[in-house]
Amino acid sequence: TKAVTIPSLNALRAAGEKITMLTCYDASFAALMDRCGVEVLLIGDSLGMVCNGHSSTLPVTVDEIAYHTAAVARGSKSAMVLADMPFGSYATPESAFNNAVKLMQAGAHMVKIEGGAWLADTVRFLTDRAVPVCAHLGLTPQSVHQLGGYKVQGKTTESADLLKADALKLQAAGAAMVVLEAIPTQLGKEVTDLLAMPTIGIGAGPDCAGQVLVMHDLLGVFPGRKARFVKNFMDGQTSIDAAVSAYVQAVKDGSFPAIEHCF
Ligand code: KIV
Ligand code: NA
């Protein structure tokens, strides 16, 4: 199979085929997800919670993301490898670039940063220096202490308009993709229609160009409270391969997310 690239993701979007993304933290799962046809493997800073037992993503370091990124890159063949930049690692364009270099050298093909218009200069700085960037808007978990918890975002007209303006600014600055987390379905659709770059939703409705889930949630092994947007794809399956394939199938045929997973 051919390598997943920014042009190939844009081609999927143009063809109306949904993009599949899952978080992945090691080589064995990377190989499994890759052979199940998952297009993008995200080394999410969620690893601080699901792998290391922290109660938020804030303690995660660049070296930890780099370690897991290298493992995922070794295990995957054609999937795009997307690495999260952790809390505090992109406060200035220069520090963002220096930290992104570590993740790219570990095997990432793109990095993801959380936040709106304040990151436009950083996105430009990175993309000018050959670091592709995925934005992340809506519920941004690194801001949990400012948001006052893991809450749905963009529910007011004001905040919805702000999110749309942020998305356009980040796209104009060179972002290649955007993750939309925990926003109303209608806003997920509006942002998707507004943008040329693909939107990847998690709790952002079925109209996004693609979907992402944390792998532990998909496999039903995360002991924490189950978020509304989570579906346990192990239900009715007898292997992890089958569960991951069922996720890919459900995203591709539009049956996931269903109404009960949306806001
Ligand atoms: O860290 C993560 O797992 C993420 C996804 C939920 C998008 O950023
Ligand atoms: Na993340």
Short mmCIF file of C-alpha atoms and ligand atoms in Angstrom, two decimals:
data_model
loop_
_atom_site.label_atom_id
_atom_site.label_comp_id
_atom_site.label_asym_id
_atom_site.label_seq_id
_atom_site.Cartn_x
_atom_site.Cartn_y
_atom_site.Cartn_z
CA THR A 1 0.00 0.00 0.00
CA LYS A 2 1.05 3.55 -0.72
CA ALA A 3 2.18 6.02 1.90
CA VAL A 4 -0.46 8.32 3.35
CA THR A 5 0.55 11.93 2.64
CA ILE A 6 -0.99 15.39 2.90
CA PRO A 7 -2.00 15.22 -0.80
CA SER A 8 -3.50 11.73 -0.37
CA LEU A 9 -5.53 12.89 2.65
CA ASN A 10 -6.76 15.89 0.66
CA ALA A 11 -7.68 13.50 -2.17
CA LEU A 12 -9.74 11.35 0.22
CA ARG A 13 -11.55 14.45 1.41
CA ALA A 14 -12.16 15.60 -2.18
CA ALA A 15 -13.53 12.15 -3.05
CA GLY A 16 -15.87 12.24 -0.07
CA GLU A 17 -14.12 9.31 1.61
CA LYS A 18 -13.82 9.67 5.38
CA ILE A 19 -10.32 9.77 6.93
CA THR A 20 -9.59 7.40 9.83
CA MET A 21 -7.24 8.31 12.66
CA LEU A 22 -6.48 6.50 15.92
CA THR A 23 -4.09 7.23 18.72
CA CYS A 24 -1.19 4.78 18.84
CA TYR A 25 1.71 4.51 21.24
CA ASP A 26 3.76 1.45 20.28
CA ALA A 27 5.12 -0.53 17.32
CA SER A 28 2.85 -3.58 17.65
CA PHE A 29 -0.37 -1.58 17.59
CA ALA A 30 1.08 0.60 14.82
CA ALA A 31 1.55 -2.50 12.65
CA LEU A 32 -1.96 -3.72 13.48
CA MET A 33 -3.65 -0.39 12.76
CA ASP A 34 -1.62 0.07 9.61
CA ARG A 35 -2.74 -3.29 8.21
CA CYS A 36 -6.36 -2.49 9.15
CA GLY A 37 -6.16 0.61 6.94
CA VAL A 38 -6.06 3.38 9.54
CA GLU A 39 -4.70 6.38 7.65
CA VAL A 40 -3.24 8.45 10.48
CA LEU A 41 -1.61 7.24 13.71
CA LEU A 42 -1.59 9.93 16.39
CA ILE A 43 0.97 9.74 19.18
CA GLY A 44 -1.37 11.70 21.42
CA ASP A 45 -0.32 13.29 24.67
CA SER A 46 -3.28 11.26 25.95
CA LEU A 47 -0.49 8.72 26.53
CA GLY A 48 0.15 10.53 29.81
CA MET A 49 -3.31 9.41 30.93
CA VAL A 50 -3.85 6.02 29.25
CA CYS A 51 -0.27 4.71 29.41
CA ASN A 52 1.14 6.49 32.44
CA GLY A 53 -1.86 7.05 34.71
CA HIS A 54 -1.69 10.83 35.02
CA SER A 55 -4.99 12.65 35.57
CA SER A 56 -4.34 15.12 32.73
CA THR A 57 -2.03 15.50 29.71
CA LEU A 58 -0.02 18.29 31.33
CA PRO A 59 2.88 16.20 32.75
CA VAL A 60 3.80 14.74 29.32
CA THR A 61 7.24 15.69 27.97
CA VAL A 62 8.68 16.06 24.46
CA ASP A 63 11.08 13.16 25.17
CA GLU A 64 8.15 10.89 26.08
CA ILE A 65 6.29 11.75 22.86
CA ALA A 66 9.52 11.26 20.89
CA TYR A 67 10.08 7.81 22.45
CA HIS A 68 6.58 6.62 21.52
CA THR A 69 6.74 8.31 18.09
CA ALA A 70 9.90 6.36 17.24
CA ALA A 71 8.17 3.10 18.23
CA VAL A 72 5.07 3.88 16.14
CA ALA A 73 7.18 4.95 13.16
CA ARG A 74 9.11 1.65 13.30
CA GLY A 75 5.90 -0.39 13.43
CA SER A 76 3.91 1.32 10.70
CA LYS A 77 4.35 1.02 6.94
CA SER A 78 2.03 3.38 5.10
CA ALA A 79 0.13 5.34 7.76
CA MET A 80 0.90 8.99 8.43
CA VAL A 81 2.63 9.43 11.81
CA LEU A 82 1.27 12.47 13.67
CA ALA A 83 2.92 13.49 16.96
CA ASP A 84 1.36 15.72 19.61
CA MET A 85 3.43 18.59 20.89
CA PRO A 86 2.95 18.45 24.67
CA PHE A 87 2.00 21.20 27.10
CA GLY A 88 4.55 24.03 27.20
CA SER A 89 6.54 22.81 24.18
CA TYR A 90 5.27 25.43 21.69
CA ALA A 91 5.01 28.65 23.71
CA THR A 92 7.10 30.54 21.12
CA PRO A 93 7.69 29.81 17.43
CA GLU A 94 11.37 29.08 18.09
CA SER A 95 10.78 26.67 20.95
CA ALA A 96 8.01 25.02 18.93
CA PHE A 97 10.41 24.47 16.04
CA ASN A 98 13.21 23.10 18.24
CA ASN A 99 10.81 20.64 19.89
CA ALA A 100 9.10 19.73 16.60
CA VAL A 101 12.52 18.83 15.15
CA LYS A 102 12.93 16.21 17.91
CA LEU A 103 9.55 14.69 17.02
CA MET A 104 10.21 14.78 13.26
CA GLN A 105 13.62 13.17 13.81
CA ALA A 106 11.89 10.48 15.88
CA GLY A 107 9.74 9.68 12.84
CA ALA A 108 6.76 12.05 12.87
CA HIS A 109 5.41 13.29 9.54
CA MET A 110 3.35 16.08 11.12
CA VAL A 111 2.94 17.64 14.58
CA LYS A 112 -0.24 18.74 16.36
CA ILE A 113 -0.66 21.83 18.56
CA GLU A 114 -3.65 22.93 20.63
CA GLY A 115 -5.04 26.43 20.30
CA GLY A 116 -6.44 29.19 18.12
CA ALA A 117 -5.29 32.42 16.48
CA TRP A 118 -2.41 32.95 18.95
CA LEU A 119 -0.69 30.01 17.18
CA ALA A 120 -0.88 31.42 13.64
CA ASP A 121 2.69 32.76 13.76
CA THR A 122 3.90 29.42 15.12
CA VAL A 123 2.12 27.48 12.36
CA ARG A 124 3.74 29.77 9.78
CA PHE A 125 7.17 29.41 11.44
CA LEU A 126 6.92 25.61 11.43
CA THR A 127 5.49 25.17 7.94
CA ASP A 128 8.09 27.58 6.49
CA ARG A 129 10.68 25.19 7.94
CA ALA A 130 9.14 21.99 6.54
CA VAL A 131 7.25 20.89 9.63
CA PRO A 132 3.64 20.10 8.66
CA VAL A 133 1.12 21.15 11.30
CA CYS A 134 -2.25 19.82 12.45
CA ALA A 135 -4.25 22.30 14.53
CA HIS A 136 -6.56 21.28 17.43
CA LEU A 137 -9.62 23.38 18.32
CA GLY A 138 -12.67 23.08 20.54
CA LEU A 139 -11.94 21.15 23.74
CA THR A 140 -8.17 21.44 24.05
CA PRO A 141 -7.19 19.20 26.99
CA GLN A 142 -3.93 21.03 27.73
CA SER A 143 -6.12 24.01 28.70
CA VAL A 144 -8.22 21.99 31.15
CA HIS A 145 -7.43 24.30 34.06
CA GLN A 146 -8.54 27.35 32.08
CA LEU A 147 -11.63 25.61 30.67
CA GLY A 148 -12.62 24.37 34.13
CA GLY A 149 -12.94 20.73 33.08
CA TYR A 150 -13.45 18.57 30.00
CA LYS A 151 -16.50 20.39 28.65
CA VAL A 152 -18.17 20.78 25.27
CA GLN A 153 -16.97 23.96 23.54
CA GLY A 154 -18.50 26.28 20.93
CA LYS A 155 -22.06 26.14 22.25
CA THR A 156 -22.66 29.92 22.09
CA THR A 157 -22.79 31.88 18.84
CA GLU A 158 -19.85 33.95 20.06
CA SER A 159 -17.60 30.98 20.82
CA ALA A 160 -18.67 29.21 17.61
CA ASP A 161 -17.78 32.28 15.53
CA LEU A 162 -14.45 32.55 17.34
CA LEU A 163 -13.65 28.91 16.59
CA LYS A 164 -14.43 29.41 12.90
CA ALA A 165 -12.24 32.52 12.75
CA ASP A 166 -9.41 30.61 14.52
CA ALA A 167 -9.69 27.72 12.04
CA LEU A 168 -9.45 30.08 9.06
CA LYS A 169 -6.43 31.90 10.51
CA LEU A 170 -4.59 28.63 11.20
CA GLN A 171 -5.37 27.37 7.70
CA ALA A 172 -4.14 30.66 6.19
CA ALA A 173 -0.95 30.27 8.25
CA GLY A 174 -0.30 26.89 6.63
CA ALA A 175 -1.98 24.23 8.79
CA ALA A 176 -2.66 21.03 6.82
CA MET A 177 -5.38 19.54 9.01
CA VAL A 178 -7.39 20.29 12.15
CA VAL A 179 -8.72 18.14 14.98
CA LEU A 180 -12.09 19.33 16.32
CA GLU A 181 -12.86 18.03 19.82
CA ALA A 182 -16.18 18.10 21.68
CA ILE A 183 -18.19 20.69 19.77
CA PRO A 184 -21.82 20.65 18.55
CA THR A 185 -22.49 18.65 15.39
CA GLN A 186 -23.73 21.76 13.58
CA LEU A 187 -20.48 23.63 14.30
CA GLY A 188 -18.44 20.62 13.17
CA LYS A 189 -20.29 20.70 9.87
CA GLU A 190 -19.93 24.48 9.45
CA VAL A 191 -16.18 24.42 10.13
CA THR A 192 -15.72 21.48 7.76
CA ASP A 193 -17.63 23.29 4.98
CA LEU A 194 -15.65 26.48 5.62
CA LEU A 195 -12.19 24.92 5.32
CA ALA A 196 -10.12 23.52 2.47
CA MET A 197 -8.06 21.41 4.92
CA PRO A 198 -9.58 18.20 6.32
CA THR A 199 -11.28 18.31 9.73
CA ILE A 200 -10.88 15.30 12.01
CA GLY A 201 -13.57 15.06 14.65
CA ILE A 202 -13.72 13.55 18.12
CA GLY A 203 -17.13 14.40 19.48
CA ALA A 204 -17.62 16.87 16.61
CA GLY A 205 -20.32 15.08 14.66
CA PRO A 206 -20.48 12.91 11.55
CA ASP A 207 -19.86 15.69 9.01
CA CYS A 208 -16.13 16.10 9.67
CA ALA A 209 -13.78 14.87 6.95
CA GLY A 210 -12.54 12.18 9.32
CA GLN A 211 -12.70 10.81 12.86
CA VAL A 212 -10.25 10.03 15.64
CA LEU A 213 -10.52 8.00 18.85
CA VAL A 214 -8.13 7.10 21.64
CA MET A 215 -7.24 3.43 21.06
CA HIS A 216 -7.88 2.44 24.68
CA ASP A 217 -11.41 3.86 24.40
CA LEU A 218 -12.01 1.95 21.16
CA LEU A 219 -10.85 -1.26 22.89
CA GLY A 220 -12.80 -0.60 26.09
CA VAL A 221 -9.73 -0.78 28.33
CA PHE A 222 -9.60 2.76 29.71
CA PRO A 223 -10.86 2.62 33.32
CA GLY A 224 -11.93 6.30 33.46
CA ARG A 225 -15.35 7.80 32.85
CA LYS A 226 -16.52 7.07 29.31
CA ALA A 227 -17.00 10.24 27.27
CA ARG A 228 -20.16 10.60 25.18
CA PHE A 229 -18.19 10.42 21.92
CA VAL A 230 -16.56 7.08 22.79
CA LYS A 231 -17.68 3.77 21.33
CA ASN A 232 -16.27 0.43 22.46
CA PHE A 233 -15.61 -1.34 19.16
CA MET A 234 -14.67 -4.58 20.96
CA ASP A 235 -18.41 -5.14 21.53
CA GLY A 236 -19.35 -8.10 19.34
CA GLN A 237 -15.79 -8.69 18.13
CA THR A 238 -13.41 -11.47 19.06
CA SER A 239 -10.09 -9.86 18.16
CA ILE A 240 -8.42 -6.46 18.28
CA ASP A 241 -7.86 -6.67 14.51
CA ALA A 242 -11.62 -7.08 14.05
CA ALA A 243 -12.42 -4.19 16.40
CA VAL A 244 -10.03 -1.81 14.63
CA SER A 245 -11.37 -2.95 11.24
CA ALA A 246 -14.93 -2.37 12.50
CA TYR A 247 -13.94 1.18 13.49
CA VAL A 248 -12.43 1.84 10.05
CA GLN A 249 -15.55 0.42 8.38
CA ALA A 250 -17.92 2.44 10.59
CA VAL A 251 -16.10 5.71 9.91
CA LYS A 252 -15.91 5.00 6.19
CA ASP A 253 -19.62 4.11 5.89
CA GLY A 254 -20.69 7.00 8.12
CA SER A 255 -22.29 4.85 10.83
CA PHE A 256 -19.82 6.22 13.41
CA PRO A 257 -20.32 8.63 15.04
CA ALA A 258 -24.05 8.07 15.58
CA ILE A 259 -26.44 10.55 17.23
CA GLU A 260 -25.69 9.18 20.71
CA HIS A 261 -21.98 10.02 20.28
CA CYS A 262 -22.62 13.64 19.31
CA PHE A 263 -23.34 16.97 21.00
O1 KIV B 1 -3.95 13.14 22.74
C1 KIV B 1 -4.91 12.69 22.08
O2 KIV B 1 -5.28 11.51 22.17
C2 KIV B 1 -5.62 13.60 21.17
C3 KIV B 1 -6.85 13.09 20.49
C4 KIV B 1 -7.96 12.90 21.47
C5 KIV B 1 -7.25 13.94 19.36
O3 KIV B 1 -5.18 14.71 21.01
NA NA B 2 -3.62 15.34 22.46
#
